[in-house]
Amino acid sequence: MNKRITIKQIALALQVSISTVSKALNDSYEISDETKKRIQEYAKLHKYKPNTLALSLQNKKTKTIGIIIPNILNYYFARVLRGIEKVATEKGYNIITCITNESYKKEVDTMEMLSNGTIDGFIACISEETLKLGNFDHFHDILEEGTPIVLYDRVPQEINCDKVVTDLVKSAYKATRFLMKSSCENIAFISASEALNIGKFGLEGYLKALEKYNVNPVKNLIIRQDSEKGLKEKINKMFDKYPVDGIFTVDEVSGAITTQVLNKRFVRIPEDISIVGLTNGILSRYSSPPLTSVNRFAHTTGEIAATRLIDKIEGKIEFDDVKIEVVKSKLVERESTKKLFIKF
Amino acid sequence: MNKRITIKQIALALQVSISTVSKALNDSYEISDETKKRIQEYAKLHKYKPNTLALSLQNKKTKTIGIIIPNILNYYFARVLRGIEKVATEKGYNIITCITNESYKKEVDTMEMLSNGTIDGFIACISEETLKLGNFDHFHDILEEGTPIVLYDRVPQEINCDKVVTDLVKSAYKATRFLMKSSCENIAFISASEALNIGKFGLEGYLKALEKYNVNPVKNLIIRQDSEKGLKEKINKMFDKYPVDGIFTVDEVSGAITTQVLNKRFVRIPEDISIVGLTNGILSRYSSPPLTSVNRFAHTTGEIAATRLIDKIEGKIEFDDVKIEVVKSKLVERESTKKLFIKF
DNA sequence: ATGAAAGCGCTAACAA
DNA sequence: TTGTTAGCGCTTTCAT
């Protein structure tokens, strides 16, 4: 079945030694042009391709990096992946992508499995469950073995390796501030991602902004849960009771659901209520109306992570030279907020 | 730096031979319990993990499958990936995911690169550019080498391998019929994915449905382009001129943009105009209102593809036993269409 | 019960 | 210019 040809077979067919073939195929100066030509032509004819496995075994380098993604349906992660992929390809690296589905076990298993010669390094985002458990031994083990890791998005302090993050608190702060600058007075906070960074830091930034502008947080204007279940009802109830005129949503789904509720209640966006989201993905872009939101430059995050990892793999950076890179975010104004004439 | 321990080192440390260590670690009956214990304990202590590369080289099996995805930001593909991933994990296979960004060159390069021992088989969706060029030599080559391929979603007849598809024509037919059954009389067709299967077969199904119900297609009610550029304007113009009361959109973005336009014009959905989409992703689910659309069971598609491929890799199916699996689709009723009381 | 040796496909130091 | 040999980490057959 497997018809792939090896240098051994070429050597046999052409009555030369294996090493001659190897050298000829690598265009070594040691081999005569004539022999080279003969060998290369034969190789081409028979579609010879070097066995990557054998090469990797030899070089102790696989030119592959392992990517750990908690959830590929998350648009942010998909975009990070794209960024990684771009840089990896440019630098001649393959990527092997693994999805943990936010599971601790899956994460441990895959990382164990890959760290046995299959990959030269990891770019990982820690799963929700692992984060909750707080058990990072697998990361420590792998680092100890000398395999470099770059963490992105979710980055516990306990793990001593390179990290790429967005300053979510600041981003949330900016988003909330924007609402206040467009003269919203009762700004609600909605999150369906309570367990994640985005939920935690989003709230932090939101509160920080309120404090800065001397607004007292109102408990009933803050909706926090870790799934979208029952969110619609909660939002409706909040609107029934309170004169909300600004909403800060942490994740895209919250933003979308809020918009659905508002549209159904015939509330005008942004005339009656403004919305700003902390996540800028397709839902925000294609919502009716399109939602103003904070763009977290996922693509850049991926690029930085990949560049850093490959530099480390190739020894351009010392293994112990560990760095945290903070990717800037940017508020993208769309139609869910009033135009501001005073820029700040 | 690289502190991974090998059997050789264990052998040296314990003053036994390499093969003894190998056998002991594989729990061979040949080795005395005592020696086994000694070796296994030492291995555990030093966190010995077998080198996957060496194993693969030996076994000529890598237990890895290569996944080719044209565009990971596409929700459908991301879901297919999940399905593949699930089955692969269950069966102890790793996946190495490559994104072609719809580029022919990228596709050829990655597939060449991986088909040299890195993977045992491919699950691939052909890139848009490759489809346009009509050059499938790389697929033929790989198949000839004895590497199994399962194609999904985009499946040219020229390639003789396993395939998993959705019957898009039928799906589009069903979607259009649904609009007619809810008494729409002027049904528009909107596509921003002209170059893709979905655009082509979507139109075919749409026209088929019209024909079946003796409705003459109106050229001006059909909008076809291969990007979303200027789509909004075109849709607006169409609404200005024609009394559209039903819309069939092929891709999610078209659906979302149509909804945006409609909302902006204060057209009520579904009271004034109904919308049905051929793609069921997050945009449809979280749109205002949520869009009725055809669910293509991406997850199932991935599962089937992976199962088929692994069966083939493991020799449970003959290499030449080639099959096309058609995954059924299902119309998901949401709020962009009127409720039908007569089921059909 | 243990070990020596060959081999998976390839490279590279060394020899001829 | 070409070939021999050892070795990457591991398994497996065949001695011992």
Coordinates of C-alpha atoms in Angstrom, one line a residue, chain B:
Chain B
M1 CA 18.2 22.0 28.2
N2 CA 16.4 18.9 27.0
K3 CA 16.1 16.7 30.1
R4 CA 14.0 14.0 28.6
I5 CA 15.3 10.6 29.6
T6 CA 15.7 7.7 27.2
I7 CA 15.7 3.9 27.7
K8 CA 19.4 4.0 27.0
Q9 CA 20.0 6.2 30.0
I10 CA 17.9 4.0 32.1
A11 CA 19.8 1.0 31.0
L12 CA 23.1 2.6 31.8
A13 CA 21.9 3.8 35.2
L14 CA 20.6 0.4 36.2
Q15 CA 23.3 -1.6 34.6
V16 CA 21.0 -3.6 32.4
S17 CA 20.7 -3.8 28.6
I18 CA 18.6 -1.5 26.5
S19 CA 16.3 -4.3 25.4
T20 CA 15.7 -5.3 29.0
V21 CA 14.5 -1.8 29.7
S22 CA 12.3 -1.8 26.7
K23 CA 10.7 -5.1 27.6
A24 CA 10.3 -4.1 31.2
L25 CA 8.6 -0.9 30.3
N26 CA 6.3 -2.8 28.0
D27 CA 5.6 -5.2 30.8
S28 CA 6.9 -8.2 28.9
Y29 CA 6.6 -11.7 30.5
E30 CA 10.2 -12.3 29.7
I31 CA 11.5 -10.0 32.4
S32 CA 11.5 -11.0 36.1
D33 CA 9.2 -9.2 38.3
E34 CA 12.0 -7.8 40.3
T35 CA 13.9 -6.3 37.4
K36 CA 10.6 -5.0 36.0
K37 CA 9.8 -3.2 39.2
R38 CA 13.2 -1.7 39.5
I39 CA 13.1 -0.4 36.0
Q40 CA 9.5 0.9 36.1
E41 CA 10.1 2.7 39.3
Y42 CA 13.2 4.3 38.0
A43 CA 11.4 5.3 34.9
K44 CA 8.5 6.8 36.8
L45 CA 10.8 8.6 39.1
H46 CA 12.6 10.2 36.2
K47 CA 9.4 10.8 34.3
Y48 CA 10.3 8.7 31.4
K49 CA 8.1 9.1 28.4
P50 CA 8.7 7.1 25.2
N51 CA 9.7 9.2 22.2
T52 CA 6.7 9.3 19.9
L53 CA 8.9 10.0 16.9
A54 CA 11.0 6.9 17.3
L55 CA 7.8 4.8 17.9
S56 CA 6.2 6.1 14.8
L57 CA 9.3 5.6 12.7
Q58 CA 9.3 2.0 13.9
N59 CA 5.6 1.3 13.5
K60 CA 5.2 3.2 10.3
K61 CA 2.1 4.6 11.9
T62 CA 1.8 7.9 13.6
K63 CA -1.6 7.8 15.0
T64 CA -2.1 11.4 13.8
I65 CA -4.4 12.6 11.1
G66 CA -4.1 15.8 9.1
I67 CA -7.0 18.1 8.9
I68 CA -7.2 20.6 6.1
I69 CA -9.5 23.6 6.7
P70 CA -9.9 26.4 4.3
N71 CA -10.9 29.0 6.8
I72 CA -11.1 28.5 10.6
L73 CA -13.2 31.6 11.1
N74 CA -16.0 29.9 9.3
Y75 CA -18.2 28.6 11.9
Y76 CA -19.3 25.5 9.9
F77 CA -15.7 24.4 9.5
A78 CA -14.9 25.0 13.2
R79 CA -17.8 22.8 14.1
V80 CA -16.7 20.1 11.7
L81 CA -13.3 20.2 13.3
R82 CA -14.9 19.6 16.7
G83 CA -16.6 16.6 15.4
I84 CA -13.4 15.2 14.0
E85 CA -11.6 16.0 17.1
K86 CA -14.0 14.2 19.2
V87 CA -13.8 10.9 17.3
A88 CA -10.0 11.2 16.9
T89 CA -9.5 11.6 20.6
E90 CA -11.8 8.7 21.4
K91 CA -9.8 6.5 19.1
G92 CA -6.4 7.7 20.4
Y93 CA -5.5 9.8 17.4
N94 CA -3.9 13.2 17.4
I95 CA -4.9 15.7 14.8
I96 CA -2.8 18.2 13.1
T97 CA -4.8 21.1 11.8
C98 CA -3.8 23.2 8.9
I99 CA -5.5 26.2 7.6
T100 CA -5.2 26.9 3.9
N101 CA -6.8 30.3 3.9
E102 CA -8.5 29.2 0.7
S103 CA -5.1 29.2 -1.1
Y104 CA -4.1 26.6 -3.6
K105 CA -0.4 27.0 -2.9
K106 CA -0.9 26.7 0.8
E107 CA -3.0 23.6 0.3
V108 CA -0.4 21.9 -1.9
D109 CA 2.5 22.8 0.4
T110 CA 0.9 21.6 3.6
M111 CA -0.4 18.4 2.2
E112 CA 3.0 17.6 0.7
M113 CA 4.7 18.4 3.9
L114 CA 2.5 16.3 6.0
S115 CA 2.3 13.3 3.7
N116 CA 5.9 12.3 4.5
G117 CA 5.3 10.2 7.5
T118 CA 3.8 12.8 9.7
I119 CA 0.3 11.7 9.3
D120 CA -1.6 8.5 8.6
G121 CA -4.4 10.1 6.6
F122 CA -6.2 13.3 5.7
I123 CA -9.5 14.8 6.3
A124 CA -9.7 17.7 3.9
C125 CA -11.9 20.5 2.6
I126 CA -10.6 21.8 -0.7
S127 CA -9.8 25.5 -0.9
E128 CA -11.7 27.9 -3.0
E129 CA -8.8 28.6 -5.2
T130 CA -8.0 25.0 -5.9
L131 CA -11.6 24.4 -6.8
K132 CA -11.4 27.3 -9.3
L133 CA -8.2 26.1 -10.8
G134 CA -9.5 22.6 -11.0
N135 CA -6.0 21.1 -10.3
F136 CA -6.2 18.2 -8.0
D137 CA -2.9 16.5 -8.7
H138 CA -1.7 16.7 -5.1
F139 CA -4.7 14.7 -4.1
H140 CA -4.1 12.1 -6.7
D141 CA -0.5 11.8 -5.7
I142 CA -1.2 11.3 -2.1
L143 CA -3.9 8.8 -2.7
E144 CA -1.5 6.9 -5.0
E145 CA 1.1 6.7 -2.2
G146 CA -1.5 4.9 -0.3
T147 CA -2.4 7.6 2.2
P148 CA -6.2 7.7 2.7
I149 CA -8.1 10.9 2.3
V150 CA -11.7 11.8 3.3
L151 CA -13.0 14.9 1.7
Y152 CA -15.8 16.9 3.2
D153 CA -18.1 19.7 2.1
R154 CA -16.4 20.5 -1.1
V155 CA -16.0 17.3 -3.1
P156 CA -15.0 17.3 -6.8
Q157 CA -15.9 14.2 -8.7
E158 CA -12.4 13.9 -10.1
I159 CA -11.0 12.8 -6.8
N160 CA -11.6 9.2 -6.1
C161 CA -11.8 8.9 -2.3
D162 CA -14.3 8.9 0.5
K163 CA -16.5 11.9 0.8
V164 CA -18.9 13.4 3.3
V165 CA -21.3 16.0 2.2
T166 CA -24.6 17.7 2.8
D167 CA -27.2 17.7 0.1
L168 CA -27.1 21.4 -0.4
V169 CA -29.5 21.5 -3.4
K170 CA -32.1 19.6 -1.4
S171 CA -31.5 21.8 1.6
A172 CA -31.9 25.0 -0.4
Y173 CA -35.0 23.5 -2.0
K174 CA -36.5 22.8 1.4
A175 CA -35.7 26.3 2.6
T176 CA -37.3 27.9 -0.4
R177 CA -40.3 25.7 -0.2
F178 CA -40.7 26.7 3.4
L179 CA -41.0 30.3 2.4
M180 CA -43.5 29.4 -0.2
K181 CA -45.5 27.4 2.2
S182 CA -45.7 30.4 4.5
S183 CA -47.3 32.2 1.6
C184 CA -44.4 34.3 0.4
E185 CA -44.9 35.2 -3.2
N186 CA -41.8 37.3 -4.1
I187 CA -38.9 35.4 -2.8
A188 CA -35.5 36.9 -3.2
F189 CA -32.2 35.0 -3.4
I190 CA -29.1 36.6 -1.7
S191 CA -25.7 35.2 -1.8
A192 CA -22.3 36.6 -0.9
S193 CA -20.6 33.2 -1.5
E194 CA -21.0 32.9 -5.2
A195 CA -17.8 31.0 -5.7
L196 CA -18.6 28.3 -3.1
N197 CA -20.7 25.2 -3.2
I198 CA -23.2 26.8 -1.1
G199 CA -23.7 29.6 -3.6
K200 CA -23.9 27.3 -6.5
F201 CA -26.1 24.6 -5.1
G202 CA -28.1 27.1 -3.1
L203 CA -29.2 28.8 -6.2
E204 CA -29.9 25.4 -7.9
G205 CA -32.2 24.4 -5.0
Y206 CA -33.9 27.8 -5.0
L207 CA -34.6 27.6 -8.7
K208 CA -35.8 24.0 -8.4
A209 CA -38.3 25.0 -5.7
L210 CA -39.6 27.9 -7.7
E211 CA -40.0 25.7 -10.7
K212 CA -41.8 23.0 -8.8
Y213 CA -44.3 25.5 -7.6
N214 CA -44.6 27.1 -11.0
V215 CA -43.1 30.4 -10.0
N216 CA -41.0 32.2 -12.6
P217 CA -37.6 33.3 -11.3
V218 CA -37.2 37.0 -11.4
K219 CA -33.7 38.1 -12.3
N220 CA -33.8 41.2 -10.2
L221 CA -34.7 39.3 -7.1
I222 CA -31.5 37.3 -7.3
I223 CA -28.4 38.9 -5.8
R224 CA -25.2 37.0 -6.3
Q225 CA -21.7 38.1 -5.5
D226 CA -18.6 36.6 -4.0
S227 CA -18.0 39.0 -1.1
E228 CA -20.2 41.2 1.1
K229 CA -18.9 44.3 -0.6
G230 CA -21.7 46.6 -1.6
L231 CA -24.3 44.0 -0.6
K232 CA -26.2 46.4 1.7
E233 CA -26.7 48.9 -1.2
K234 CA -27.9 46.2 -3.6
I235 CA -30.4 44.8 -1.1
N236 CA -31.7 48.3 -0.3
K237 CA -32.1 49.0 -4.0
M238 CA -34.0 45.7 -4.5
F239 CA -36.3 46.6 -1.6
D240 CA -36.9 50.0 -3.1
K241 CA -38.1 48.5 -6.3
Y242 CA -39.7 45.2 -5.6
P243 CA -42.3 44.0 -3.2
V244 CA -40.2 41.3 -1.7
D245 CA -41.9 39.3 1.0
G246 CA -39.5 36.4 1.4
I247 CA -35.7 36.0 1.4
F248 CA -33.6 33.0 1.0
T249 CA -30.0 33.8 2.0
V250 CA -27.2 31.4 1.3
D251 CA -24.5 32.3 3.8
E252 CA -24.8 33.7 7.3
V253 CA -23.3 37.1 6.5
S254 CA -25.9 37.7 3.8
G255 CA -28.5 36.8 6.3
A256 CA -27.1 39.1 8.9
I257 CA -26.7 42.0 6.5
T258 CA -30.2 41.5 5.2
T259 CA -31.5 41.6 8.7
Q260 CA -29.6 44.8 9.4
V261 CA -31.0 46.5 6.3
L262 CA -34.5 45.3 7.2
N263 CA -34.3 46.6 10.7
K264 CA -33.0 49.9 9.6
R265 CA -35.9 50.2 7.2
F266 CA -38.3 49.3 10.0
V267 CA -39.6 46.4 8.1
R268 CA -41.0 43.8 10.4
I269 CA -39.6 40.3 10.4
P270 CA -41.4 38.0 9.8
E271 CA -44.7 40.0 9.6
D272 CA -43.6 41.9 6.4
I273 CA -40.8 39.8 5.2
S274 CA -39.6 36.3 6.1
I275 CA -36.0 35.2 6.0
V276 CA -34.6 31.7 5.7
G277 CA -30.9 31.0 5.6
L278 CA -29.0 28.0 4.3
T279 CA -26.3 28.2 7.0
N280 CA -27.0 27.8 10.6
G281 CA -24.3 29.3 12.8
I282 CA -24.1 31.8 15.6
L283 CA -25.1 34.7 13.4
S284 CA -28.4 33.1 12.7
R285 CA -29.0 32.1 16.3
Y286 CA -28.2 35.5 17.8
S287 CA -29.6 37.7 15.2
S288 CA -32.5 40.0 16.0
P289 CA -34.8 38.3 15.4
P290 CA -33.1 34.8 15.4
L291 CA -33.1 33.5 11.8
T292 CA -34.8 30.3 10.6
S293 CA -32.2 28.3 8.8
V294 CA -31.1 25.0 7.6
N295 CA -28.8 23.2 10.0
R296 CA -26.2 21.2 8.2
F297 CA -24.9 19.1 11.1
A298 CA -21.3 20.0 10.9
H299 CA -20.5 18.1 13.9
T300 CA -21.9 14.9 12.5
T301 CA -20.0 15.5 9.3
G302 CA -16.8 15.7 11.2
E303 CA -17.6 12.6 13.2
I304 CA -18.4 10.6 10.1
A305 CA -15.3 11.7 8.3
A306 CA -13.1 10.9 11.2
T307 CA -14.6 7.5 11.8
R308 CA -14.3 6.6 8.1
L309 CA -10.7 7.7 7.9
I310 CA -9.6 5.9 11.0
D311 CA -11.4 2.7 9.9
K312 CA -9.4 3.0 6.7
I313 CA -6.1 3.7 8.4
E314 CA -6.6 0.7 10.6
G315 CA -7.4 -1.5 7.7
K316 CA -11.0 -2.1 8.7
I317 CA -12.0 -1.0 5.3
E318 CA -10.3 -1.7 2.0
F319 CA -8.4 1.3 0.6
D320 CA -10.4 1.2 -2.7
D321 CA -13.7 0.8 -1.0
V322 CA -14.7 4.4 -1.6
K323 CA -18.0 5.9 -0.4
I324 CA -19.9 9.1 -0.4
E325 CA -21.9 9.8 2.7
V326 CA -24.6 12.3 2.6
V327 CA -25.5 14.0 5.9
K328 CA -29.1 15.0 6.2
S329 CA -29.9 18.6 6.9
K330 CA -32.8 20.0 9.0
L331 CA -34.7 23.3 8.9
V332 CA -34.6 25.0 12.3
E333 CA -37.5 27.3 12.7
R334 CA -36.8 30.5 14.6
E335 CA -38.4 33.9 14.6
S336 CA -37.7 35.1 11.1
T337 CA -40.5 33.1 9.6
K338 CA -44.2 32.8 10.3
K339 CA -45.3 29.7 12.1
L340 CA -46.6 27.1 9.8
F341 CA -49.6 25.1 10.9
I342 CA -49.7 22.8 8.0
K343 CA -46.7 20.6 8.3
F344 CA -45.5 19.0 5.1

